[in-house]
Amino acid sequence: MVQFNKQTFRETRQKLWGEETFDLPLDYFPSLPSTNQKLWQLLNEGKPLPRVVIAGQQTAGKGQWGRQWQSSLGGLYLSLALSTQLPATNSHQLTLCSGWGIAQALRSKAVRVNLKWPNDLLLNQKKLGGILSETRIQNGHITQAVIGVGINWQNSVPETGINLQPRSQITSLESLAAVVAHGIIWGYQQYLAIGIEKILPSYLQMLSSKGRKVLVDGFPGTVVGVTAQGDLKIRLNSLGAGVEVLRSPGTISLSYR
Ligand code: BTN
């Protein structure tokens, strides 16, 4: 049976946060349908936040846009729950700052991650991982958010994917989990402290999608950025230099190269 060393997770968190470290309850399961689903179940039972659920494998891992996330043994499958008071309209910003925070945390460990809009983690232009955030909305506000992250550690990956384990200073799945959890919470804290406008330039620097050629309703265009609301900004080539259109997550997909 696969084990998870919670002590290593705690020690890595301690090193990352230093004196600012705080308790982060973690539940580990050798196998689950989905860590996001399990975490919602625990929240419905009244378990306090923030907290983390990790699984050794998932039998019904959820990907973006209703896809399945292949979750064989050896990958990282982590969900982290946060309580928030953000307006419901800011849900894409939450995903954006999670991806940005995780990328920054991995880069601090010499993993040169880039971002593919809206929230894929890329290494050497291949998919290292993905993020699926889900929210509970009450009275127009996001009261609870579950940020689910899948990262290819030493699991088998398709042609478009890449594993982290053979090429990283990070030496264990537990340490990787601590780095990812740190990135999500730190990204969220930064978002609250300085706002999305100040995070965007740094997000854009890591955005591999910039300059990518795309078709918008049959018209050729070029990706020029991402808005504060998390929409993709595309300049249409054929309609004169100044015409830009926006596309929200899920309405247009980008290739890896
Ligand atoms: C994507 O499609 O790129 C996002 C994939 C997110 C997968 C993770 S694995 C942990 C968490 N639990 C899930 O069921 N999905 C997310």
CSV table of C-alpha atoms and ligand atoms in Angstrom, one decimal:
chain,number,residue,atom,x,y,z
A,1,MET,CA,0.0,0.0,0.0
A,2,VAL,CA,1.3,3.5,-0.9
A,3,GLN,CA,2.1,5.6,2.2
A,4,PHE,CA,2.3,9.3,2.7
A,5,ASN,CA,4.8,10.7,5.2
A,6,LYS,CA,2.9,13.5,7.0
A,7,GLN,CA,6.0,14.4,9.0
A,8,THR,CA,8.0,15.2,5.8
A,9,PHE,CA,5.0,17.3,4.6
A,10,ARG,CA,5.0,19.2,7.9
A,11,GLU,CA,8.8,19.7,7.9
A,12,THR,CA,8.9,21.1,4.4
A,13,ARG,CA,6.0,23.5,5.2
A,14,GLN,CA,7.9,24.6,8.3
A,15,LYS,CA,10.9,25.5,6.2
A,16,LEU,CA,8.9,27.3,3.6
A,17,TRP,CA,6.9,29.4,6.0
A,18,GLY,CA,9.4,29.8,8.8
A,19,GLU,CA,8.0,31.6,11.8
A,20,GLU,CA,4.8,32.3,9.9
A,21,THR,CA,3.9,28.6,9.7
A,22,PHE,CA,0.4,27.5,10.8
A,23,ASP,CA,-1.4,24.3,11.3
A,24,LEU,CA,-2.8,22.8,8.0
A,25,PRO,CA,-4.8,19.6,8.7
A,26,LEU,CA,-4.2,16.9,6.0
A,27,ASP,CA,-6.2,13.8,5.3
A,28,TYR,CA,-4.4,11.2,3.2
A,29,PHE,CA,-6.2,8.3,1.4
A,30,PRO,CA,-4.5,5.6,-0.7
A,31,SER,CA,-7.3,5.7,-3.2
A,32,LEU,CA,-10.3,8.0,-3.7
A,33,PRO,CA,-12.7,8.8,-6.6
A,34,SER,CA,-11.6,12.4,-6.4
A,35,THR,CA,-9.8,14.5,-3.8
A,36,ASN,CA,-12.0,17.5,-4.7
A,37,GLN,CA,-15.2,15.5,-4.1
A,38,LYS,CA,-13.8,14.1,-0.8
A,39,LEU,CA,-12.9,17.6,0.5
A,40,TRP,CA,-16.4,18.9,-0.3
A,41,GLN,CA,-17.8,15.9,1.7
A,42,LEU,CA,-15.5,16.8,4.7
A,43,LEU,CA,-16.6,20.5,4.5
A,44,ASN,CA,-20.2,19.5,4.4
A,45,GLU,CA,-19.5,17.5,7.6
A,46,GLY,CA,-18.4,20.8,9.2
A,47,LYS,CA,-14.6,20.2,9.2
A,48,PRO,CA,-12.7,23.5,9.6
A,49,LEU,CA,-10.7,25.2,6.8
A,50,PRO,CA,-8.1,25.5,5.5
A,51,ARG,CA,-7.4,21.8,5.1
A,52,VAL,CA,-5.9,19.5,2.5
A,53,VAL,CA,-6.9,16.1,1.1
A,54,ILE,CA,-4.3,14.0,-0.8
A,55,ALA,CA,-4.9,10.7,-2.6
A,56,GLY,CA,-2.3,8.1,-3.8
A,57,GLN,CA,-4.6,7.6,-6.8
A,58,GLN,CA,-8.0,8.6,-8.0
A,59,THR,CA,-10.6,6.5,-9.8
A,60,ALA,CA,-12.7,9.4,-11.0
A,61,GLY,CA,-10.3,12.4,-11.0
A,62,LYS,CA,-12.0,15.5,-12.4
A,63,GLY,CA,-10.3,17.7,-15.0
A,64,GLN,CA,-11.4,21.0,-16.4
A,65,TRP,CA,-14.5,21.3,-18.6
A,66,GLY,CA,-15.9,18.0,-17.4
A,67,ARG,CA,-13.0,16.0,-18.6
A,68,GLN,CA,-11.5,13.0,-16.6
A,69,TRP,CA,-8.1,13.5,-15.0
A,70,GLN,CA,-6.0,10.3,-15.4
A,71,SER,CA,-4.8,9.6,-11.8
A,72,SER,CA,-2.6,6.5,-11.6
A,73,LEU,CA,-0.2,5.8,-8.8
A,74,GLY,CA,2.8,8.0,-8.5
A,75,GLY,CA,1.2,11.4,-9.3
A,76,LEU,CA,0.3,14.1,-6.9
A,77,TYR,CA,-3.5,14.5,-6.3
A,78,LEU,CA,-4.1,17.3,-3.9
A,79,SER,CA,-7.1,19.5,-3.0
A,80,LEU,CA,-6.9,22.5,-0.6
A,81,ALA,CA,-10.0,24.2,0.8
A,82,LEU,CA,-10.1,27.9,1.6
A,83,SER,CA,-12.8,30.1,3.1
A,84,THR,CA,-13.2,33.4,1.3
A,85,GLN,CA,-15.5,36.4,1.1
A,86,LEU,CA,-14.7,37.2,-2.6
A,87,PRO,CA,-17.5,38.3,-4.9
A,88,ALA,CA,-18.8,35.4,-7.0
A,89,THR,CA,-17.6,37.2,-10.2
A,90,ASN,CA,-13.9,36.7,-9.0
A,91,SER,CA,-13.8,32.9,-9.3
A,92,HIS,CA,-11.5,33.0,-12.4
A,93,GLN,CA,-9.1,35.3,-10.4
A,94,LEU,CA,-9.0,32.7,-7.7
A,95,THR,CA,-7.8,30.1,-10.2
A,96,LEU,CA,-5.4,32.5,-11.8
A,97,CYS,CA,-3.8,33.4,-8.4
A,98,SER,CA,-3.6,29.7,-7.5
A,99,GLY,CA,-1.7,28.8,-10.7
A,100,TRP,CA,0.5,31.9,-10.3
A,101,GLY,CA,1.3,31.0,-6.7
A,102,ILE,CA,2.1,27.3,-7.4
A,103,ALA,CA,4.3,28.4,-10.4
A,104,GLN,CA,6.2,30.8,-8.1
A,105,ALA,CA,6.6,28.2,-5.4
A,106,LEU,CA,7.9,25.6,-7.9
A,107,ARG,CA,10.3,28.2,-9.4
A,108,SER,CA,11.6,28.9,-5.9
A,109,LYS,CA,12.7,25.3,-6.0
A,110,ALA,CA,14.4,25.7,-9.4
A,111,VAL,CA,11.5,24.1,-11.4
A,112,ARG,CA,11.1,26.5,-14.4
A,113,VAL,CA,7.4,26.2,-14.7
A,114,ASN,CA,5.4,28.3,-17.2
A,115,LEU,CA,1.6,28.7,-17.4
A,116,LYS,CA,-0.7,27.9,-20.2
A,117,TRP,CA,-4.0,29.9,-19.9
A,118,PRO,CA,-6.0,29.5,-18.0
A,119,ASN,CA,-4.3,27.2,-15.5
A,120,ASP,CA,-2.1,24.5,-16.9
A,121,LEU,CA,1.4,24.1,-15.4
A,122,LEU,CA,4.0,23.6,-18.2
A,123,LEU,CA,7.5,22.4,-18.0
A,124,ASN,CA,9.6,22.3,-21.3
A,125,GLN,CA,6.3,23.2,-23.1
A,126,LYS,CA,4.7,20.0,-21.9
A,127,LYS,CA,1.9,19.6,-19.4
A,128,LEU,CA,3.2,19.1,-15.9
A,129,GLY,CA,-0.1,19.6,-14.2
A,130,GLY,CA,-3.5,21.2,-14.0
A,131,ILE,CA,-5.7,23.0,-11.6
A,132,LEU,CA,-9.5,22.6,-11.1
A,133,SER,CA,-11.0,25.1,-8.7
A,134,GLU,CA,-14.6,24.7,-7.5
A,135,THR,CA,-16.5,27.2,-5.4
A,136,ARG,CA,-19.5,27.4,-3.2
A,137,ILE,CA,-21.5,30.6,-3.7
A,138,GLN,CA,-23.8,32.1,-1.1
A,139,ASN,CA,-25.5,35.6,-1.4
A,140,GLY,CA,-23.3,36.5,-4.3
A,141,HIS,CA,-20.0,35.6,-2.6
A,142,ILE,CA,-17.6,32.7,-2.8
A,143,THR,CA,-17.7,31.4,0.8
A,144,GLN,CA,-15.7,28.2,0.2
A,145,ALA,CA,-13.3,27.2,-2.5
A,146,VAL,CA,-11.6,23.9,-3.3
A,147,ILE,CA,-8.5,24.2,-5.3
A,148,GLY,CA,-7.6,20.8,-6.8
A,149,VAL,CA,-4.1,20.2,-8.3
A,150,GLY,CA,-2.8,17.3,-10.2
A,151,ILE,CA,0.9,17.1,-10.9
A,152,ASN,CA,2.8,14.4,-12.8
A,153,TRP,CA,5.4,13.2,-10.3
A,154,GLN,CA,6.4,9.7,-11.4
A,155,ASN,CA,3.2,8.5,-12.9
A,156,SER,CA,2.9,7.5,-16.6
A,157,VAL,CA,2.1,10.5,-18.8
A,158,PRO,CA,0.9,10.9,-22.4
A,159,GLU,CA,3.0,12.4,-25.2
A,160,THR,CA,2.0,15.9,-24.3
A,161,GLY,CA,2.9,15.4,-20.6
A,162,ILE,CA,6.0,15.5,-18.5
A,163,ASN,CA,7.1,14.1,-15.1
A,164,LEU,CA,8.7,16.2,-12.4
A,165,GLN,CA,10.5,13.7,-10.3
A,166,PRO,CA,13.5,12.9,-12.5
A,167,ARG,CA,14.4,16.5,-13.0
A,168,SER,CA,13.8,18.3,-9.8
A,169,GLN,CA,15.5,19.4,-6.6
A,170,ILE,CA,12.3,18.4,-4.9
A,171,THR,CA,13.1,15.0,-3.5
A,172,SER,CA,9.7,13.5,-2.4
A,173,LEU,CA,6.0,13.6,-3.2
A,174,GLU,CA,5.4,14.9,0.3
A,175,SER,CA,7.8,17.9,-0.3
A,176,LEU,CA,6.1,18.5,-3.6
A,177,ALA,CA,2.7,18.5,-1.8
A,178,ALA,CA,4.0,21.1,0.7
A,179,VAL,CA,5.4,23.3,-2.0
A,180,VAL,CA,2.1,23.2,-3.9
A,181,ALA,CA,0.0,23.9,-0.8
A,182,HIS,CA,2.3,26.7,0.1
A,183,GLY,CA,2.0,28.1,-3.5
A,184,ILE,CA,-1.9,28.1,-3.3
A,185,ILE,CA,-2.1,29.8,0.1
A,186,TRP,CA,0.7,32.3,-0.7
A,187,GLY,CA,-0.8,33.1,-4.1
A,188,TYR,CA,-4.2,33.7,-2.4
A,189,GLN,CA,-2.6,35.9,0.4
A,190,GLN,CA,-0.8,38.0,-2.2
A,191,TYR,CA,-4.1,38.3,-4.2
A,192,LEU,CA,-5.8,39.7,-1.1
A,193,ALA,CA,-2.9,41.9,-0.1
A,194,ILE,CA,-1.9,43.5,-3.5
A,195,GLY,CA,-4.8,42.6,-5.8
A,196,ILE,CA,-5.0,40.9,-9.2
A,197,GLU,CA,-3.7,44.0,-11.2
A,198,LYS,CA,-0.3,43.8,-9.4
A,199,ILE,CA,-0.1,40.0,-9.9
A,200,LEU,CA,-1.0,40.1,-13.6
A,201,PRO,CA,2.4,41.3,-14.9
A,202,SER,CA,4.2,38.5,-13.2
A,203,TYR,CA,1.5,36.0,-14.4
A,204,LEU,CA,1.9,37.3,-17.9
A,205,GLN,CA,5.7,36.8,-17.8
A,206,MET,CA,5.2,33.1,-17.2
A,207,LEU,CA,2.4,32.8,-19.7
A,208,SER,CA,3.5,30.5,-22.6
A,209,SER,CA,0.3,31.3,-24.5
A,210,LYS,CA,1.4,34.8,-25.4
A,211,GLY,CA,2.0,35.2,-29.1
A,212,ARG,CA,0.1,32.0,-29.9
A,213,LYS,CA,-1.9,32.1,-33.1
A,214,VAL,CA,-5.5,31.2,-32.7
A,215,LEU,CA,-8.8,31.2,-34.7
A,216,VAL,CA,-11.7,33.2,-33.3
A,217,ASP,CA,-14.9,32.4,-35.0
A,218,GLY,CA,-12.8,31.6,-38.1
A,219,PHE,CA,-10.8,34.8,-37.9
A,220,PRO,CA,-7.0,34.5,-37.3
A,221,GLY,CA,-5.7,36.2,-34.2
A,222,THR,CA,-2.8,36.4,-31.8
A,223,VAL,CA,-2.9,36.0,-28.0
A,224,VAL,CA,-1.7,39.2,-26.5
A,225,GLY,CA,-2.5,38.7,-22.8
A,226,VAL,CA,-5.0,38.0,-20.1
A,227,THR,CA,-7.4,40.5,-18.4
A,228,ALA,CA,-7.8,41.0,-14.7
A,229,GLN,CA,-11.1,39.0,-14.9
A,230,GLY,CA,-9.1,36.0,-16.3
A,231,ASP,CA,-10.2,36.4,-19.9
A,232,LEU,CA,-7.9,35.7,-22.8
A,233,LYS,CA,-7.1,38.8,-24.9
A,234,ILE,CA,-6.7,38.2,-28.6
A,235,ARG,CA,-5.7,40.7,-31.3
A,236,LEU,CA,-7.5,39.9,-34.6
A,237,ASN,CA,-5.0,40.1,-37.4
A,238,SER,CA,-7.4,40.5,-40.3
A,239,LEU,CA,-9.5,43.4,-38.9
A,240,GLY,CA,-6.8,46.0,-38.4
A,241,ALA,CA,-4.1,46.2,-35.7
A,242,GLY,CA,-6.2,47.7,-32.9
A,243,VAL,CA,-9.1,45.2,-32.7
A,244,GLU,CA,-9.0,43.0,-29.6
A,245,VAL,CA,-11.5,40.4,-28.5
A,246,LEU,CA,-11.9,38.6,-25.1
A,247,ARG,CA,-12.6,35.0,-24.6
A,248,SER,CA,-13.5,33.5,-21.2
A,249,PRO,CA,-12.0,30.3,-19.8
A,250,GLY,CA,-13.6,27.2,-21.4
A,251,THR,CA,-14.7,29.0,-24.6
A,252,ILE,CA,-11.4,28.6,-26.5
A,253,SER,CA,-8.6,26.1,-26.2
A,254,LEU,CA,-4.9,26.6,-26.9
A,255,SER,CA,-2.4,24.1,-28.1
A,256,TYR,CA,0.9,23.3,-26.2
A,257,ARG,CA,3.3,24.7,-28.9
B,1,BTN,C1,-7.0,20.0,-15.7
B,1,BTN,O1,-7.9,19.5,-16.4
B,1,BTN,O2,-6.0,20.4,-16.2
B,1,BTN,C2,-7.2,20.1,-14.2
B,1,BTN,C3,-6.9,18.8,-13.5
B,1,BTN,C4,-7.1,18.8,-12.0
B,1,BTN,C5,-6.9,17.5,-11.4
B,1,BTN,C6,-6.8,17.5,-9.9
B,1,BTN,S1,-6.2,16.1,-9.2
B,1,BTN,C7,-6.7,16.6,-7.6
B,1,BTN,C8,-8.0,17.2,-7.8
B,1,BTN,N1,-9.1,16.2,-7.7
B,1,BTN,C9,-9.7,16.1,-8.8
B,1,BTN,O3,-10.7,15.3,-9.0
B,1,BTN,N2,-9.2,16.9,-9.8
B,1,BTN,C10,-8.2,17.7,-9.2
